[in-house]
Tab-separated table of C-alpha atoms in Angstrom:
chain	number	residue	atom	x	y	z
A	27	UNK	CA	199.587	178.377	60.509
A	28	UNK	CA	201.805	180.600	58.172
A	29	UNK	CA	204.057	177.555	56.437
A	30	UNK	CA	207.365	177.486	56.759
A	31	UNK	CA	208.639	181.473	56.349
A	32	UNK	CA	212.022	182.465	54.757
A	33	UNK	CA	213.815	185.286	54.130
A	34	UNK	CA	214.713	186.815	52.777
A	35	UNK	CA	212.767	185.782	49.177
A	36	UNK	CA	215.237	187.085	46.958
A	37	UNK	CA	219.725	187.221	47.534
A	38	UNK	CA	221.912	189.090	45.070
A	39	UNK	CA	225.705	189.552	46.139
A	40	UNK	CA	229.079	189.630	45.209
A	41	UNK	CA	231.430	186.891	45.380
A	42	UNK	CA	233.454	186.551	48.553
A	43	UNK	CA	230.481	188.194	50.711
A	44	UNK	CA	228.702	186.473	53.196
A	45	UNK	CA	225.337	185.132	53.105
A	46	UNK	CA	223.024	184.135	56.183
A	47	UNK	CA	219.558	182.553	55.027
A	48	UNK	CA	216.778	182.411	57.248
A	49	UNK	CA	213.948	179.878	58.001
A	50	UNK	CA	210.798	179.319	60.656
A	51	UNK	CA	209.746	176.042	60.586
A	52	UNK	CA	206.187	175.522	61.611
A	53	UNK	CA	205.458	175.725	65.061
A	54	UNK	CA	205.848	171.851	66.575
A	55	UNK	CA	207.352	170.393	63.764
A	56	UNK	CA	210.360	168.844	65.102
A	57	UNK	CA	212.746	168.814	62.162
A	58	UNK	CA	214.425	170.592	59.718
A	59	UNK	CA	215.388	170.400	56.537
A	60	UNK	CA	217.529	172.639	54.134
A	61	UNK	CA	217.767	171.996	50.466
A	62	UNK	CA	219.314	173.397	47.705
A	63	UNK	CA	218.309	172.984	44.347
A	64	UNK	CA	220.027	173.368	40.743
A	65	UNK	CA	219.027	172.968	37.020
A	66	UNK	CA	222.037	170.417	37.117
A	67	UNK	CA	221.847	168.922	40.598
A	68	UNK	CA	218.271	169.147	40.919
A	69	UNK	CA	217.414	169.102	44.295
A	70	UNK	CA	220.422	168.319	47.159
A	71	UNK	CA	220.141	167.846	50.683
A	72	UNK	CA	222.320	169.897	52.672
A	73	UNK	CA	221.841	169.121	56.680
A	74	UNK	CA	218.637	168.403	58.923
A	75	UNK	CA	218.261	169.175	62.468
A	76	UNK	CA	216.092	166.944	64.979
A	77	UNK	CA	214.727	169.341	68.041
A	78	UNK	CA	217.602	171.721	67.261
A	79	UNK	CA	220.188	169.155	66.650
A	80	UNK	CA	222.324	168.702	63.278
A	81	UNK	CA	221.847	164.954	62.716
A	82	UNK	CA	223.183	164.588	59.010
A	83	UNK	CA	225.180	167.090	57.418
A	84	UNK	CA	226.844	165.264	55.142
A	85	UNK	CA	225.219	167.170	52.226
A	86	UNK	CA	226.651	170.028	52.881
A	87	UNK	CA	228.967	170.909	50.079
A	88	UNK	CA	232.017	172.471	51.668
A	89	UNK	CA	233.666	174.559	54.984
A	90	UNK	CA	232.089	177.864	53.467
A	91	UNK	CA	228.338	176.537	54.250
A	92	UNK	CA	227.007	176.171	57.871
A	93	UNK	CA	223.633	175.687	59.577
A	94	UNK	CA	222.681	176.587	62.718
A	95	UNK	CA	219.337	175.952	64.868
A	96	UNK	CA	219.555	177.766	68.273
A	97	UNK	CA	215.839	177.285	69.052
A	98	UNK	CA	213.063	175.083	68.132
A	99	UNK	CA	211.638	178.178	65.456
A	100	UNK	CA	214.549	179.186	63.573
A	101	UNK	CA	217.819	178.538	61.723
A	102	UNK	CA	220.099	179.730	59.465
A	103	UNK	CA	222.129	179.094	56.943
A	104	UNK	CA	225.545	180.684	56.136
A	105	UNK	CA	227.585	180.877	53.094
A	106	UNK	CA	231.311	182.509	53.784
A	107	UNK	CA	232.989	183.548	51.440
A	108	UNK	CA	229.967	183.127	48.664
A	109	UNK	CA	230.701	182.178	45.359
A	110	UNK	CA	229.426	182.145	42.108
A	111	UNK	CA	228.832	178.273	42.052
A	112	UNK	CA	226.513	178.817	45.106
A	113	UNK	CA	224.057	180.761	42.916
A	114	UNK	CA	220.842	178.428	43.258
A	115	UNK	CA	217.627	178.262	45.494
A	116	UNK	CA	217.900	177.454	48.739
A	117	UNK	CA	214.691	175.664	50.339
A	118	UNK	CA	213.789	174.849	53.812
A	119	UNK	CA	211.690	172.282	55.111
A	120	UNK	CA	210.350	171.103	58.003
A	121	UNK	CA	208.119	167.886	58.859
A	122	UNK	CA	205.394	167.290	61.464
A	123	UNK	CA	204.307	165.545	64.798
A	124	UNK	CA	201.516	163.366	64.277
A	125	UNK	CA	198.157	163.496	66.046
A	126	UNK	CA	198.803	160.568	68.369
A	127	UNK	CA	202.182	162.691	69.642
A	128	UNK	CA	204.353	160.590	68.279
A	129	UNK	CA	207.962	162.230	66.852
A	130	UNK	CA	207.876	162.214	63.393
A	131	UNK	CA	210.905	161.198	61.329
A	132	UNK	CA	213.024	162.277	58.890
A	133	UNK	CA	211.187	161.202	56.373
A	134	UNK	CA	207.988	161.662	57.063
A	135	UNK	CA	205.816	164.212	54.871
A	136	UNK	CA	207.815	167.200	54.522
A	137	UNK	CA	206.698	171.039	53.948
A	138	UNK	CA	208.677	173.376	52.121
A	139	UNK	CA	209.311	177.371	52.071
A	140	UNK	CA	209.033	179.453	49.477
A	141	UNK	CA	212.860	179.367	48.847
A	142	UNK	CA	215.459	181.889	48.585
A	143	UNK	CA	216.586	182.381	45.422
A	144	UNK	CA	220.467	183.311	45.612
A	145	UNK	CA	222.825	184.704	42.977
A	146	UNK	CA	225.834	185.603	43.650
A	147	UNK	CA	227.637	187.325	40.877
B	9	UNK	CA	222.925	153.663	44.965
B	10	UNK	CA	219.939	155.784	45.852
B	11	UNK	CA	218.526	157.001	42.185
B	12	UNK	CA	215.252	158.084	41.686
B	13	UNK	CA	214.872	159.451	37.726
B	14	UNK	CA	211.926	160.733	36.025
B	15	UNK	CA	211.185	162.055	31.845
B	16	UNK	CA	211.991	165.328	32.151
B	17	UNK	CA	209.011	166.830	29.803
B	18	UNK	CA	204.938	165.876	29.328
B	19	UNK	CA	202.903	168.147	27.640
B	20	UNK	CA	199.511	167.347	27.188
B	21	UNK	CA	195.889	168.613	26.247
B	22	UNK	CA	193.816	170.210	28.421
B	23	UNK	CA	191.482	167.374	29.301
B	24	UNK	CA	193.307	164.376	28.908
B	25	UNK	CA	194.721	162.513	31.368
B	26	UNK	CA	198.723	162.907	32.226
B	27	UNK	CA	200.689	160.060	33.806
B	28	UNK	CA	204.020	161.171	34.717
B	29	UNK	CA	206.653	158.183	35.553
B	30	UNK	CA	209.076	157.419	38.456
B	31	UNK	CA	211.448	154.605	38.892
B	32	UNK	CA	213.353	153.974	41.844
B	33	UNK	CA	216.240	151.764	43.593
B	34	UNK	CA	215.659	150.671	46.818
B	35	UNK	CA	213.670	148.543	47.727
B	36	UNK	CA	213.492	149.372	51.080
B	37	UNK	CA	211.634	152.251	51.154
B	38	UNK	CA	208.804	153.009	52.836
B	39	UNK	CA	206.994	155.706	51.629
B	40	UNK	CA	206.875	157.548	48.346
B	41	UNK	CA	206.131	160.549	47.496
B	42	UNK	CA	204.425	162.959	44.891
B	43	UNK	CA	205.122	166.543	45.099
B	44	UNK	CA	204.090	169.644	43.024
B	45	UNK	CA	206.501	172.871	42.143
B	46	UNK	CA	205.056	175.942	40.594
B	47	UNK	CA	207.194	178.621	39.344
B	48	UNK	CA	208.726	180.640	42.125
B	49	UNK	CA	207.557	178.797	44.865
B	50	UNK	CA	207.801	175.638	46.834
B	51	UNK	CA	207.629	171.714	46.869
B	52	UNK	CA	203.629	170.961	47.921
B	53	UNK	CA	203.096	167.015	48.805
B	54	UNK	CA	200.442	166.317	46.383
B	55	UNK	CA	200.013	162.596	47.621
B	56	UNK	CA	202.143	159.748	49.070
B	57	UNK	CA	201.751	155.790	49.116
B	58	UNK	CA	203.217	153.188	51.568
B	59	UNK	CA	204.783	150.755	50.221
B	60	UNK	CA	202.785	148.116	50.655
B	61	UNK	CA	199.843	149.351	48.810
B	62	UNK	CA	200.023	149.281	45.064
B	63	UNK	CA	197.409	151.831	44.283
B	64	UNK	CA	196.086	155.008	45.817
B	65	UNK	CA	193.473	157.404	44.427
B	66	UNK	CA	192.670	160.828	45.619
B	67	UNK	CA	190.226	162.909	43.720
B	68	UNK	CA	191.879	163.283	40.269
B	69	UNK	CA	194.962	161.586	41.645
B	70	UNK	CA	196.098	157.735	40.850
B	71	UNK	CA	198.779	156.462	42.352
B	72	UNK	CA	200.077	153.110	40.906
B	73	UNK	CA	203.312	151.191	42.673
B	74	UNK	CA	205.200	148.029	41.073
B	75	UNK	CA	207.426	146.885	43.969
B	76	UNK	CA	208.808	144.101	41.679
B	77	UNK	CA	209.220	146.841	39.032
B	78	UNK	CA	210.402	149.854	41.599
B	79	UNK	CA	208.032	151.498	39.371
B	80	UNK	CA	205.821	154.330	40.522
B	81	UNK	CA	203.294	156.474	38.535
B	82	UNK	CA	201.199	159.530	39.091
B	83	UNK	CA	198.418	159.926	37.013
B	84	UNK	CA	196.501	163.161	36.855
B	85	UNK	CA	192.849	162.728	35.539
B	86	UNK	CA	191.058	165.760	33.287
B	87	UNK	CA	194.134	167.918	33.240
B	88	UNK	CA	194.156	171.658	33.581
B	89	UNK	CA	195.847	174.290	32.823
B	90	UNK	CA	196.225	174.826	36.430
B	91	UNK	CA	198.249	171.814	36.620
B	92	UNK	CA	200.876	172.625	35.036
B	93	UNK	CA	204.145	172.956	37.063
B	94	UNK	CA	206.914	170.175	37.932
B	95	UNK	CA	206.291	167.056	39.708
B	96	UNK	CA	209.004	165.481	41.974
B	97	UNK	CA	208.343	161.936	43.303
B	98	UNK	CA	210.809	160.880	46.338
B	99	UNK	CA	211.946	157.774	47.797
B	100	UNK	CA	211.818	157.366	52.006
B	101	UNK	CA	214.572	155.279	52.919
B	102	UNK	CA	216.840	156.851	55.825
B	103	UNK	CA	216.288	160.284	54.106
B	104	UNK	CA	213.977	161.454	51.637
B	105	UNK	CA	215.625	161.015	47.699
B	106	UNK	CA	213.966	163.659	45.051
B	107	UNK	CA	213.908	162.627	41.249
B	108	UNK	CA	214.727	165.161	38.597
B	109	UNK	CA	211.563	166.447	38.730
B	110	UNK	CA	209.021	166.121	35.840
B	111	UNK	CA	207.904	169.627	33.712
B	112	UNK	CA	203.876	169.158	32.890
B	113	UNK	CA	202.699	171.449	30.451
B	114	UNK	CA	199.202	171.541	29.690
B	115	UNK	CA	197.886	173.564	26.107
B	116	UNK	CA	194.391	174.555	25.924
């Protein structure tokens, strides 16, 4: 298997532009994470999806950010109107069904992307 | 509060051993977590521990856990230069909590 894929690698825009980041989790993992993380805030939450599902979103930071999972290998996740503030990277994750067939939760192990590094000037 | 905190900075000798520190809150978690950042890339799960073991060792990896303590440690045997990178641990509880991440450097 691949990983988890996301694109695109590298964002650079302006401020007030929108932003849609990608992510493929990997195939039969049945949720999905997005992160974001900062030198000052480290590494945030945002929202995770169960079989296409928002469960928690409550990490997401304001209006201007929203997540969407229309099928069981991608989402996105859209910043409008960017700003400068939202200049960090963002990380996807997604976490895996264990031999026996058995869901796995949220917080079971969890594999990242390679993160989108976004800078929005 | 969920808190997990970590030293932000080991630097060590290429050779020696590195044991980078974790302390958590809640004592309800179940799992914990070590993973590994390298510039540009990623969080890879080096190792986890359930919580009701108190030590775990996988090749050059110890894990040591003080429930009583919320105390968890990550100790990298014969260090390389190859190791160097940032180390998260993370709490399970009804989500998975990241610590400030730990910055190894290892010098030949």
């Amino acid at each position: 298997d691949a990983g988890v894929i996301q694109s695109p690698r590298h964002e650079v825009t302006e401020m007030g532009q929108e932003v849609t980041l990608r992510c493929k989790p990997i195939s039969g993992h049945d949720y999905l994470f997005w992160y974001r993380q900062t030198m000052m805030r480290g590494l945030e939450l945002l929202i995770y999806f169960n079989n296409n599902v928002p469960i928690d979103d409550s990490g997401m930071p304001e209006d201007r950010f929203s997540a969407k999972m229309p099928n069981a290998s991608f989402s996105t996740l859209k910043i409008q109107p960017s700003e400068p503030r939202d200049s960090a990277v963002y990380f996807c994750a997604s976490s895996w069904v264990d031999s026996a067939g058995t869901s796995g939760s949220n917080t079971d192990t969890q594999y990242f992307g390679p993160g989108t590094r976004l800078t929005v000037l | 509060g969920e808190d997990v905190e970590q030293s932000l900075f080991l630097s060590v000798r290429e050779g020696d051993s590195s044991v980078i520190n974790c302390t958590y809150t809640d004592s309800s978690s179940t799992y914990l977590y070590w993973y590994k950042q390298e510039p540009g890339a990623g969080l890879q799960l080096l190792t986890y521990i359930f919580s009701n073991m108190d030590m775990k060792q996988d090749q050059r990896l110890t894990v040591l856990l003080n429930k009583k303590d919320k105390h968890l440690s990550l100790r990298i045997a014969d260090t390389q230069t190859g190791d160097s990178a940032i180390y998260f641990c993370a709490e399970a509880t009804d989500k998975l909590i990241f610590g400030t991440g730990t910055r190894l450097q290892v010098f030949p």
